[in-house]
CSV table of C-alpha atoms in Angstrom, one decimal:
chain,number,residue,atom,x,y,z
A,1,MET,CA,0.2,0.1,0.3
A,2,THR,CA,1.4,3.2,-0.2
A,3,ALA,CA,0.4,6.2,1.4
A,4,MET,CA,-0.4,9.4,0.4
A,5,ILE,CA,-0.7,10.8,3.7
A,6,GLN,CA,3.0,10.3,5.3
A,7,LEU,CA,3.5,12.3,8.5
A,8,SER,CA,6.9,11.2,10.7
A,9,ASN,CA,9.0,13.0,13.5
A,10,VAL,CA,6.5,15.7,13.4
A,11,SER,CA,7.1,18.5,16.5
A,12,LYS,CA,6.2,22.3,16.8
A,13,TRP,CA,6.0,24.4,19.2
A,14,TYR,CA,3.8,27.1,19.8
A,15,GLY,CA,6.6,29.3,22.2
A,16,SER,CA,8.7,27.5,24.8
A,17,PHE,CA,5.4,25.0,25.3
A,18,GLN,CA,4.9,22.2,23.0
A,19,VAL,CA,2.0,20.6,21.2
A,20,LEU,CA,3.1,18.2,19.3
A,21,THR,CA,6.1,15.2,20.3
A,22,ASP,CA,7.3,13.0,17.2
A,23,CYS,CA,4.4,12.2,15.7
A,24,THR,CA,4.6,9.4,13.6
A,25,THR,CA,1.2,8.4,11.8
A,26,GLN,CA,0.4,7.8,7.6
A,27,VAL,CA,-2.9,7.5,5.8
A,28,ALA,CA,-2.5,4.9,2.4
A,29,LYS,CA,-5.4,5.6,0.1
A,30,GLY,CA,-8.1,4.8,0.6
A,31,GLU,CA,-8.1,4.3,3.3
A,32,VAL,CA,-9.5,5.6,6.6
A,33,VAL,CA,-8.0,6.9,10.0
A,34,VAL,CA,-9.7,8.3,12.9
A,35,VAL,CA,-7.5,10.4,14.9
A,36,CYS,CA,-8.7,10.7,19.2
A,37,GLY,CA,-7.8,12.3,21.9
A,38,PRO,CA,-8.7,14.1,25.0
A,39,SER,CA,-9.1,17.9,24.1
A,40,GLY,CA,-6.0,20.1,24.5
A,41,SER,CA,-4.3,16.5,22.8
A,42,GLY,CA,-3.3,17.8,19.4
A,43,LYS,CA,-5.5,17.1,17.1
A,44,SER,CA,-6.9,18.9,15.1
A,45,THR,CA,-3.2,20.5,14.3
A,46,LEU,CA,-2.0,17.7,14.0
A,47,ILE,CA,-4.3,17.0,11.5
A,48,LYS,CA,-4.3,20.9,9.7
A,49,CYS,CA,-0.1,19.8,9.5
A,50,VAL,CA,-1.5,17.5,6.1
A,51,ASN,CA,-1.9,20.6,4.7
A,52,ALA,CA,-0.2,23.2,6.3
A,53,LEU,CA,-2.8,25.4,7.9
A,54,GLU,CA,-0.6,25.3,10.5
A,55,PRO,CA,3.7,24.7,10.3
A,56,PHE,CA,5.4,22.6,11.9
A,57,GLN,CA,8.8,22.8,13.6
A,58,LYS,CA,10.4,19.6,13.0
A,59,GLY,CA,9.6,15.9,11.7
A,60,THR,CA,8.2,16.3,7.6
A,61,VAL,CA,5.1,15.6,6.6
A,62,LEU,CA,4.2,14.2,2.8
A,63,VAL,CA,0.8,14.0,1.0
A,64,ASP,CA,1.2,12.5,-2.5
A,65,GLY,CA,4.4,12.2,-2.5
A,66,ILE,CA,5.0,16.1,-2.0
A,67,SER,CA,6.5,17.7,1.6
A,68,VAL,CA,5.0,20.6,2.6
A,69,GLY,CA,7.2,21.9,5.1
A,70,ASP,CA,9.6,22.3,1.9
A,71,PRO,CA,9.8,25.4,0.9
A,72,LYS,CA,9.7,25.3,-2.7
A,73,THR,CA,6.5,23.5,-2.2
A,74,ASP,CA,3.0,25.0,-3.7
A,75,LEU,CA,1.7,25.5,-1.1
A,76,PRO,CA,-2.0,26.3,-2.4
A,77,LYS,CA,-2.0,23.5,-5.5
A,78,LEU,CA,-1.5,21.3,-3.6
A,79,ARG,CA,-3.9,22.1,-0.4
A,80,SER,CA,-6.4,22.4,-3.5
A,81,ARG,CA,-5.9,18.6,-3.5
A,82,VAL,CA,-7.2,18.3,-0.8
A,83,GLY,CA,-9.9,18.6,1.4
A,84,MET,CA,-10.7,20.0,4.2
A,85,VAL,CA,-13.7,20.6,6.5
A,86,PHE,CA,-14.0,22.1,10.1
A,87,GLN,CA,-15.2,22.4,13.3
A,88,HIS,CA,-18.0,25.6,12.1
A,89,PHE,CA,-18.3,24.3,8.6
A,90,GLU,CA,-16.4,27.5,7.7
A,91,LEU,CA,-19.1,28.6,4.5
A,92,PHE,CA,-18.8,31.8,3.2
A,93,PRO,CA,-21.8,33.2,4.7
A,94,HIS,CA,-21.6,36.6,2.2
A,95,LEU,CA,-22.2,34.4,-0.9
A,96,SER,CA,-25.2,31.1,-1.8
A,97,ILE,CA,-24.6,27.9,-1.5
A,98,THR,CA,-23.7,27.2,-5.0
A,99,GLU,CA,-21.4,30.3,-5.4
A,100,ASN,CA,-20.1,28.6,-2.1
A,101,LEU,CA,-19.8,25.4,-3.7
A,102,ALA,CA,-18.1,26.9,-7.2
A,103,ILE,CA,-15.7,30.1,-5.8
A,104,ALA,CA,-12.3,28.3,-5.7
A,105,GLN,CA,-13.0,25.5,-8.5
A,106,MET,CA,-13.0,29.1,-10.8
A,107,LYS,CA,-10.2,31.0,-9.1
A,108,VAL,CA,-7.5,28.1,-7.8
A,109,LEU,CA,-8.6,25.3,-10.4
A,110,GLY,CA,-9.6,27.7,-13.4
A,111,ARG,CA,-13.2,25.8,-14.8
A,112,SER,CA,-15.7,27.7,-16.1
A,113,ARG,CA,-18.8,29.4,-14.4
A,114,ASP,CA,-20.6,26.8,-16.0
A,115,GLU,CA,-18.5,23.8,-15.3
A,116,ALA,CA,-18.2,24.4,-11.8
A,117,HIS,CA,-21.7,25.7,-10.8
A,118,GLU,CA,-22.9,22.2,-12.8
A,119,ARG,CA,-20.4,20.0,-11.1
A,120,GLY,CA,-21.4,21.6,-7.2
A,121,LEU,CA,-24.4,21.2,-8.2
A,122,LYS,CA,-24.0,17.1,-8.4
A,123,TYR,CA,-21.3,16.5,-5.1
A,124,LEU,CA,-24.6,19.2,-3.7
A,125,ASP,CA,-27.6,16.8,-4.5
A,126,ARG,CA,-25.5,14.1,-3.4
A,127,VAL,CA,-25.4,15.3,-0.8
A,128,GLY,CA,-29.3,15.5,-0.7
A,129,LEU,CA,-29.3,19.3,-0.5
A,130,LYS,CA,-29.8,19.9,-4.5
A,131,ALA,CA,-33.5,22.4,-3.4
A,132,GLN,CA,-30.8,24.5,-0.9
A,133,ALA,CA,-28.4,26.2,-4.1
A,134,ALA,CA,-30.0,29.2,-4.0
A,135,LYS,CA,-30.2,30.0,-0.5
A,136,PHE,CA,-26.9,31.5,1.0
A,137,PRO,CA,-25.7,30.0,4.4
A,138,GLY,CA,-27.2,31.7,7.2
A,139,GLN,CA,-30.5,30.4,6.5
A,140,LEU,CA,-29.2,26.7,7.0
A,141,SER,CA,-28.6,24.1,9.2
A,142,GLY,CA,-25.8,23.1,11.7
A,143,GLY,CA,-25.9,19.9,9.4
A,144,GLN,CA,-27.1,21.0,6.3
A,145,GLN,CA,-24.4,23.7,5.8
A,146,GLN,CA,-21.3,20.7,7.0
A,147,ARG,CA,-22.9,18.8,3.5
A,148,VAL,CA,-22.2,22.0,2.1
A,149,ALA,CA,-19.3,22.0,2.9
A,150,ILE,CA,-18.6,18.4,2.6
A,151,ALA,CA,-20.1,18.8,-1.0
A,152,ARG,CA,-17.6,22.0,-1.3
A,153,ALA,CA,-14.4,19.6,-0.7
A,154,LEU,CA,-15.5,17.3,-2.9
A,155,SER,CA,-16.0,19.4,-6.3
A,156,MET,CA,-12.5,20.2,-5.9
A,157,ASP,CA,-11.7,16.1,-6.7
A,158,PRO,CA,-9.4,16.1,-4.0
A,159,ILE,CA,-7.4,13.1,-3.5
A,160,ALA,CA,-7.8,12.9,-0.3
A,161,MET,CA,-10.0,14.4,2.5
A,162,LEU,CA,-9.6,16.1,6.2
A,163,PHE,CA,-12.1,16.4,8.4
A,164,ASP,CA,-12.0,18.3,11.8
A,165,GLU,CA,-14.6,17.5,14.2
A,166,PRO,CA,-16.9,17.7,10.9
A,167,THR,CA,-20.2,17.1,14.0
A,168,SER,CA,-18.7,19.0,17.4
A,169,ALA,CA,-21.4,21.9,17.0
A,170,LEU,CA,-23.3,20.5,15.6
A,171,ASP,CA,-26.8,19.0,17.4
A,172,PRO,CA,-27.4,15.8,18.5
A,173,GLU,CA,-30.1,14.9,15.7
A,174,MET,CA,-27.7,16.1,13.5
A,175,ILE,CA,-25.1,14.9,13.4
A,176,ASN,CA,-26.1,11.2,12.0
A,177,GLU,CA,-26.9,12.7,8.2
A,178,VAL,CA,-23.1,14.2,9.0
A,179,LEU,CA,-21.8,10.8,9.6
A,180,ASP,CA,-23.6,9.4,7.0
A,181,VAL,CA,-22.9,12.0,4.4
A,182,MET,CA,-19.1,9.8,6.2
A,183,THR,CA,-19.9,7.5,5.7
A,184,GLY,CA,-21.0,7.4,1.9
A,185,LEU,CA,-17.0,8.6,1.0
A,186,ALA,CA,-15.9,6.0,3.3
A,187,HIS,CA,-17.2,3.0,1.4
A,188,GLU,CA,-16.3,4.8,-2.1
A,189,GLY,CA,-12.6,4.2,-1.0
A,190,MET,CA,-11.5,7.8,-0.4
A,191,THR,CA,-8.9,8.7,1.2
A,192,MET,CA,-9.4,10.3,4.4
A,193,MET,CA,-8.2,11.2,8.0
A,194,CYS,CA,-11.0,12.5,9.9
A,195,VAL,CA,-10.6,14.4,14.6
A,196,THR,CA,-13.8,12.9,15.5
A,197,HIS,CA,-14.6,11.7,18.8
A,198,GLU,CA,-18.2,9.4,17.8
A,199,MET,CA,-16.7,5.9,18.0
A,200,GLY,CA,-19.5,4.6,17.0
A,201,PHE,CA,-18.6,6.7,13.7
A,202,ALA,CA,-14.5,4.9,14.1
A,203,ARG,CA,-16.5,1.2,15.2
A,204,ARG,CA,-17.8,1.1,11.4
A,205,VAL,CA,-15.7,2.4,8.9
A,206,ALA,CA,-12.1,3.2,10.0
A,207,ASP,CA,-9.1,1.4,9.2
A,208,ARG,CA,-6.3,2.3,12.0
A,209,VAL,CA,-7.8,4.3,14.5
A,210,ILE,CA,-4.6,6.6,16.2
A,211,PHE,CA,-4.8,8.2,19.4
A,212,MET,CA,-2.8,11.1,21.0
A,213,ASP,CA,-2.4,13.2,23.8
A,214,GLN,CA,-0.6,15.5,25.5
A,215,GLY,CA,1.2,15.8,22.2
A,216,HIS,CA,2.3,12.5,21.7
A,217,ILE,CA,0.4,10.2,19.6
A,218,VAL,CA,0.4,6.9,22.2
A,219,GLU,CA,-1.7,4.4,19.9
A,220,ASP,CA,-2.1,3.9,16.1
A,221,CYS,CA,-3.3,0.2,15.6
A,222,THR,CA,-5.6,-1.2,13.5
A,223,LYS,CA,-9.8,-1.2,15.0
A,224,GLU,CA,-10.3,-3.6,16.1
A,225,GLU,CA,-7.0,-3.8,18.5
A,226,PHE,CA,-8.1,-0.3,19.5
A,227,PHE,CA,-11.9,-1.5,21.1
A,228,GLY,CA,-10.7,-5.0,21.0
A,229,ALA,CA,-7.4,-5.5,23.4
A,230,PRO,CA,-5.4,-5.0,25.6
A,231,ARG,CA,-3.8,-1.8,25.1
A,232,GLY,CA,-2.6,1.7,27.5
A,233,GLU,CA,-4.0,3.0,29.8
A,234,ARG,CA,-4.5,6.5,28.8
A,235,ALA,CA,-6.6,5.3,26.1
A,236,GLN,CA,-9.0,2.9,28.5
A,237,GLN,CA,-9.0,5.7,30.6
A,238,PHE,CA,-10.6,7.6,27.2
A,239,LEU,CA,-12.2,5.4,26.3
A,240,SER,CA,-14.7,4.4,29.1
A,241,LYS,CA,-15.8,8.6,29.3
A,242,ILE,CA,-16.9,8.7,25.8
A,243,LEU,CA,-18.3,5.6,25.9
A,244,GLN,CA,-20.5,5.9,27.9
A,245,HIS,CA,-22.4,7.9,25.5
B,1,MET,CA,-32.8,93.0,8.9
B,2,MET,CA,-31.1,89.5,7.7
B,3,ASP,CA,-32.4,90.1,4.1
B,4,PHE,CA,-31.8,85.8,2.1
B,5,SER,CA,-33.9,87.3,-1.3
B,6,GLN,CA,-29.8,87.9,-2.4
B,7,ILE,CA,-29.3,84.4,-1.6
B,8,VAL,CA,-31.7,83.3,-5.1
B,9,PRO,CA,-29.2,84.6,-7.8
B,10,ALA,CA,-26.4,83.6,-5.6
B,11,LEU,CA,-27.3,80.3,-6.4
B,12,PRO,CA,-25.4,79.3,-10.0
B,13,ALA,CA,-21.8,80.4,-8.0
B,14,LEU,CA,-22.9,77.6,-4.6
B,15,ALA,CA,-24.1,74.7,-7.1
B,16,ASP,CA,-19.9,75.2,-8.6
B,17,GLY,CA,-18.7,75.3,-5.2
B,18,MET,CA,-21.3,72.3,-4.2
B,19,VAL,CA,-20.0,70.3,-6.9
B,20,LEU,CA,-16.8,70.8,-6.1
B,21,THR,CA,-17.4,70.0,-2.2
B,22,LEU,CA,-18.3,67.2,-3.9
B,23,LYS,CA,-16.3,66.0,-6.1
B,24,LEU,CA,-13.1,66.2,-4.4
B,25,LEU,CA,-15.7,64.3,-0.9
B,26,ALA,CA,-16.3,61.5,-3.7
B,27,MET,CA,-12.8,61.0,-4.9
B,28,SER,CA,-10.7,61.9,-1.8
B,29,VAL,CA,-13.2,58.6,-0.2
B,30,ALA,CA,-12.6,56.5,-3.2
B,31,GLY,CA,-8.6,57.2,-2.9
B,32,GLY,CA,-7.8,57.2,0.3
B,33,VAL,CA,-10.6,54.0,1.0
B,34,VAL,CA,-8.2,52.1,-1.5
B,35,LEU,CA,-5.1,53.5,0.1
B,36,GLY,CA,-6.3,52.5,3.7
B,37,THR,CA,-7.1,49.1,2.4
B,38,LEU,CA,-3.1,48.5,1.8
B,39,LEU,CA,-2.3,50.2,4.5
B,40,ALA,CA,-4.2,47.7,6.1
B,41,LEU,CA,-3.9,45.3,4.7
B,42,ALA,CA,0.2,46.1,5.3
B,43,ARG,CA,-0.1,47.3,8.5
B,44,LEU,CA,-1.3,43.3,9.4
B,45,SER,CA,1.2,41.8,7.5
B,46,SER,CA,3.6,39.5,8.9
B,47,LEU,CA,7.0,41.3,7.7
B,48,PRO,CA,8.3,43.9,10.3
B,49,LEU,CA,9.2,46.0,8.4
B,50,LEU,CA,6.3,46.2,6.5
B,51,SER,CA,3.8,46.3,9.5
B,52,GLY,CA,5.9,48.7,11.0
B,53,LEU,CA,6.0,51.1,8.0
B,54,ALA,CA,2.4,51.3,7.9
B,55,LYS,CA,2.5,51.5,11.4
B,56,PHE,CA,4.7,55.0,11.2
B,57,TYR,CA,2.1,56.2,8.4
B,58,VAL,CA,-1.2,55.7,10.0
B,59,ASN,CA,0.4,57.3,13.1
B,60,TYR,CA,1.8,60.7,12.3
B,61,PHE,CA,-1.1,61.2,9.9
B,62,ARG,CA,-3.2,60.7,12.4
B,63,SER,CA,-0.9,63.3,14.8
B,64,ILE,CA,-1.0,66.5,13.3
B,65,PRO,CA,-3.4,68.7,12.1
B,66,LEU,CA,-5.4,68.5,8.4
B,67,LEU,CA,-5.1,71.9,8.1
B,68,LEU,CA,-1.4,71.9,8.1
B,69,VAL,CA,-1.0,68.7,4.9
B,70,ILE,CA,-3.3,70.8,2.4
B,71,SER,CA,-1.0,73.6,2.7
B,72,TRP,CA,2.1,71.4,2.9
B,73,PHE,CA,0.8,69.5,0.1
B,74,TYR,CA,0.1,72.2,-1.7
B,75,LEU,CA,3.4,73.9,-1.6
B,76,VAL,CA,5.5,70.0,-2.0
B,77,VAL,CA,2.4,68.3,-4.9
B,78,PRO,CA,4.3,70.4,-7.6
B,79,LEU,CA,7.4,70.1,-7.2
B,80,ILE,CA,7.0,66.0,-7.0
B,81,TYR,CA,5.3,65.8,-9.3
B,82,THR,CA,7.6,67.8,-11.9
B,83,TRP,CA,10.9,65.6,-10.2
B,84,LEU,CA,8.3,63.1,-12.0
B,85,THR,CA,7.5,63.6,-14.5
B,86,GLY,CA,9.7,67.3,-15.8
B,87,SER,CA,7.0,69.0,-16.1
B,88,PHE,CA,6.1,72.3,-15.6
B,89,GLU,CA,3.1,72.2,-16.1
B,90,PRO,CA,0.7,73.4,-13.8
B,91,VAL,CA,-0.5,71.2,-11.1
B,92,GLY,CA,-3.3,73.7,-9.7
B,93,ALA,CA,-4.6,73.5,-6.4
B,94,PHE,CA,-7.9,70.8,-6.9
B,95,THR,CA,-4.7,67.9,-7.3
B,96,SER,CA,-2.9,69.2,-4.3
B,97,CYS,CA,-6.0,68.8,-1.6
B,98,LEU,CA,-7.3,65.8,-3.3
B,99,VAL,CA,-4.1,64.2,-2.6
B,100,ALA,CA,-3.4,65.7,1.1
B,101,PHE,CA,-6.5,64.4,1.7
B,102,VAL,CA,-6.3,61.0,0.2
B,103,MET,CA,-2.6,60.1,2.6
B,104,PHE,CA,-4.5,61.9,5.3
B,105,GLU,CA,-7.7,59.8,5.3
B,106,ALA,CA,-6.6,57.2,4.4
B,107,ALA,CA,-4.4,56.7,7.6
B,108,TYR,CA,-8.3,56.9,9.4
B,109,PHE,CA,-9.8,54.9,7.0
B,110,SER,CA,-7.3,51.6,6.8
B,111,GLU,CA,-7.3,52.0,10.9
B,112,ILE,CA,-11.7,51.0,10.2
B,113,VAL,CA,-10.3,48.7,7.5
B,114,ARG,CA,-8.4,46.6,9.8
B,115,ALA,CA,-10.5,46.3,13.0
B,116,GLY,CA,-12.8,45.6,10.4
B,117,ILE,CA,-10.4,43.2,8.4
B,118,GLN,CA,-9.6,41.9,11.6
B,119,SER,CA,-13.0,40.8,12.4
B,120,ILE,CA,-13.5,38.0,10.5
B,121,PRO,CA,-13.0,35.2,11.8
B,122,LYS,CA,-9.6,32.9,11.3
B,123,GLY,CA,-11.8,29.8,10.4
B,124,GLN,CA,-12.6,32.0,7.1
B,125,VAL,CA,-8.8,32.4,6.1
B,126,ASN,CA,-8.5,28.9,6.7
B,127,ALA,CA,-11.0,27.6,4.3
B,128,GLY,CA,-9.7,29.6,1.4
B,129,TYR,CA,-6.8,28.6,2.1
B,130,ALA,CA,-7.3,25.2,2.0
B,131,LEU,CA,-9.9,25.5,-1.3
B,132,GLY,CA,-6.4,26.3,-2.3
B,133,MET,CA,-7.1,30.1,-2.7
B,134,ARG,CA,-3.6,32.0,-2.6
B,135,TYR,CA,-3.4,35.2,-0.1
B,136,ASP,CA,-4.3,38.1,-2.4
B,137,GLN,CA,-7.6,35.1,-3.7
B,138,VAL,CA,-8.6,35.2,0.5
B,139,MET,CA,-8.2,39.1,0.6
B,140,ARG,CA,-10.2,39.2,-2.9
B,141,LEU,CA,-12.5,37.2,-2.4
B,142,ILE,CA,-13.7,36.2,1.0
B,143,VAL,CA,-12.4,38.6,4.1
B,144,LEU,CA,-12.5,42.1,2.2
B,145,PRO,CA,-16.0,41.5,0.8
B,146,GLN,CA,-17.5,40.6,4.9
B,147,ALA,CA,-15.0,43.4,6.4
B,148,PHE,CA,-16.2,46.2,3.6
B,149,ARG,CA,-19.8,44.8,4.7
B,150,LYS,CA,-19.3,45.2,8.2
B,151,MET,CA,-17.7,48.2,8.1
B,152,THR,CA,-19.7,50.4,5.1
B,153,PRO,CA,-22.2,52.8,8.3
B,154,LEU,CA,-17.9,52.8,10.1
B,155,LEU,CA,-17.1,54.4,6.6
B,156,LEU,CA,-20.0,56.7,5.7
B,157,GLN,CA,-19.4,58.3,9.5
B,158,GLN,CA,-15.7,58.8,9.2
B,159,SER,CA,-16.4,59.8,4.8
B,160,ILE,CA,-19.6,62.7,6.8
B,161,ILE,CA,-16.5,63.8,8.8
B,162,LEU,CA,-14.2,64.4,6.2
B,163,PHE,CA,-18.0,66.3,3.8
B,164,GLN,CA,-17.1,69.1,6.3
B,165,ASP,CA,-13.7,68.9,6.4
B,166,THR,CA,-13.6,69.6,2.9
B,167,SER,CA,-14.4,73.3,4.0
B,168,LEU,CA,-10.3,73.5,4.7
B,169,VAL,CA,-9.0,74.0,1.1
B,170,TYR,CA,-10.9,77.7,1.3
B,171,ALA,CA,-7.0,78.0,3.3
B,172,VAL,CA,-5.1,77.9,-0.3
B,173,GLY,CA,-8.1,79.0,-1.8
B,174,LEU,CA,-10.7,76.7,-3.8
B,175,LEU,CA,-13.2,77.9,-3.8
B,176,ASP,CA,-16.4,75.6,-2.5
B,177,PHE,CA,-19.4,75.2,-1.4
B,178,LEU,CA,-18.4,77.1,2.0
B,179,ASN,CA,-15.5,79.0,0.9
B,180,ALA,CA,-18.1,80.6,-2.6
B,181,ALA,CA,-20.4,81.7,0.4
B,182,ARG,CA,-18.4,82.9,2.1
B,183,SER,CA,-16.5,85.3,-0.8
B,184,LYS,CA,-20.4,86.2,-3.2
B,185,GLY,CA,-21.4,87.2,0.9
B,186,ASP,CA,-19.2,89.4,0.8
B,187,ILE,CA,-19.4,90.2,-2.4
B,188,VAL,CA,-22.3,91.4,-2.3
B,189,GLY,CA,-22.4,93.5,1.4
B,190,LEU,CA,-23.9,89.8,3.6
B,191,PRO,CA,-21.2,87.6,4.6
B,192,HIS,CA,-23.6,86.8,7.2
B,193,GLU,CA,-26.8,85.8,5.8
B,194,PHE,CA,-24.4,83.5,3.4
B,195,LEU,CA,-22.6,82.2,6.2
B,196,ILE,CA,-26.4,81.4,7.8
B,197,PHE,CA,-27.2,79.4,4.6
B,198,ALA,CA,-24.5,77.2,3.7
B,199,GLY,CA,-24.0,76.8,7.7
B,200,ALA,CA,-28.4,74.7,6.9
B,201,VAL,CA,-26.9,73.0,3.8
B,202,TYR,CA,-24.3,71.6,5.8
B,203,PHE,CA,-26.7,71.0,8.6
B,204,VAL,CA,-29.2,69.0,6.2
B,205,ILE,CA,-26.7,67.2,4.5
B,206,SER,CA,-24.8,66.4,7.3
B,207,MET,CA,-28.2,64.9,9.2
B,208,GLY,CA,-29.8,63.7,6.6
B,209,ALA,CA,-26.5,61.5,6.1
B,210,THR,CA,-26.0,60.2,9.1
B,211,GLN,CA,-30.0,59.3,9.3
B,212,LEU,CA,-29.7,57.3,6.8
B,213,VAL,CA,-26.2,55.0,8.0
B,214,LYS,CA,-28.1,54.4,11.2
B,215,ARG,CA,-31.1,52.6,9.1
B,216,LEU,CA,-28.0,50.7,7.2
B,217,GLN,CA,-26.4,49.8,10.8
B,218,LYS,CA,-30.3,49.1,12.1
B,219,ARG,CA,-30.7,46.6,8.5
B,220,PHE,CA,-26.7,45.6,8.4
B,221,ALA,CA,-26.9,44.2,12.1
B,222,VAL,CA,-30.1,41.4,11.3
């Protein structure tokens, strides 16, 4: 298996405070990896290092063989090939749903307006929101906004998708509509790295689970191992807390 | 007894003055917002030299009187023009004043724009970058359109202040609305009437504009 995302000994400091320590892992093509851990463990920071939204001081990150930290790398081009979904959706509130889906296709990939709109609508239909195309983000529910955000990322034809706590800001009844879209993607063979607390999702679709604590990757194993076989004390504590509900 | 009847025949001259005032205002606001936006971007830049220069510019122009800037540019702009183009063609008071207003107001507009840019959540910037946009695209397509929407009432408020401040061009002899009223009043020997009339006109326009801004503010707040 070839690694689509490869992190080697990634370390990062905010001033003198070390947020990531020697993080090494990889996501193979078509693999779904869930990253979990207590808040402040560095999981969001780690996933943002993959597309260089967060700079890191040590180690290397390769995406499809291209080094993210190399100053010679064309970062905008690399980022345009990696989809990202954020905790707070981050749809552009001044643009309609159609424009949200089309803007980067047109301005970054150079697609024509017609092509961008057509492709955007295709993915909007896929997440079940074709009827909302003319609305603005503020008129949609949180769950709908997050599905639009996924469609926006998909319409760029990404080689991998990063999810940074995509359901943490959602009301409980909206979590499943987003997870269903993500599950569908996983089954289609999309390469995915997901920071999430949704252990049910991890159990259903993850190939591997990474557990982080205080900036370290302390567990990195298949989901069968993570949810079944013995593992580190810290991960057990975390799981026992999170699986109660 | 006050005699306001002489204002009627003077109206065409006063209208010419108002045209100059509004022309100067519109061009100064347009230029000031453009330069102010560039200054705000420079101020927020991660390059220390660039942000330092912008900070110095803004603090400098906010620390000196507008009247001084107008008088000074009246003397300096023709020299710079000649130095840049080699032409001795006279520059004229209007151009000098325009340059002075643009450069002075840019310092104030840049602070408004800077606050506007900073009010846009970092997540919006990240979303733009994550989609592969470059810095200029993130600013142009994502941040500034949202920031300007939020800033419009403040920018208009500042423009209303500038509308009143354009009257300072009397110092270099430009016939704006106030200066036209003043000189006409002197000529016909009714300075009080003409100045009272001018004051009423400034009041009505400024108050009207302020009410409009308040309405806008309410609409934008929703």
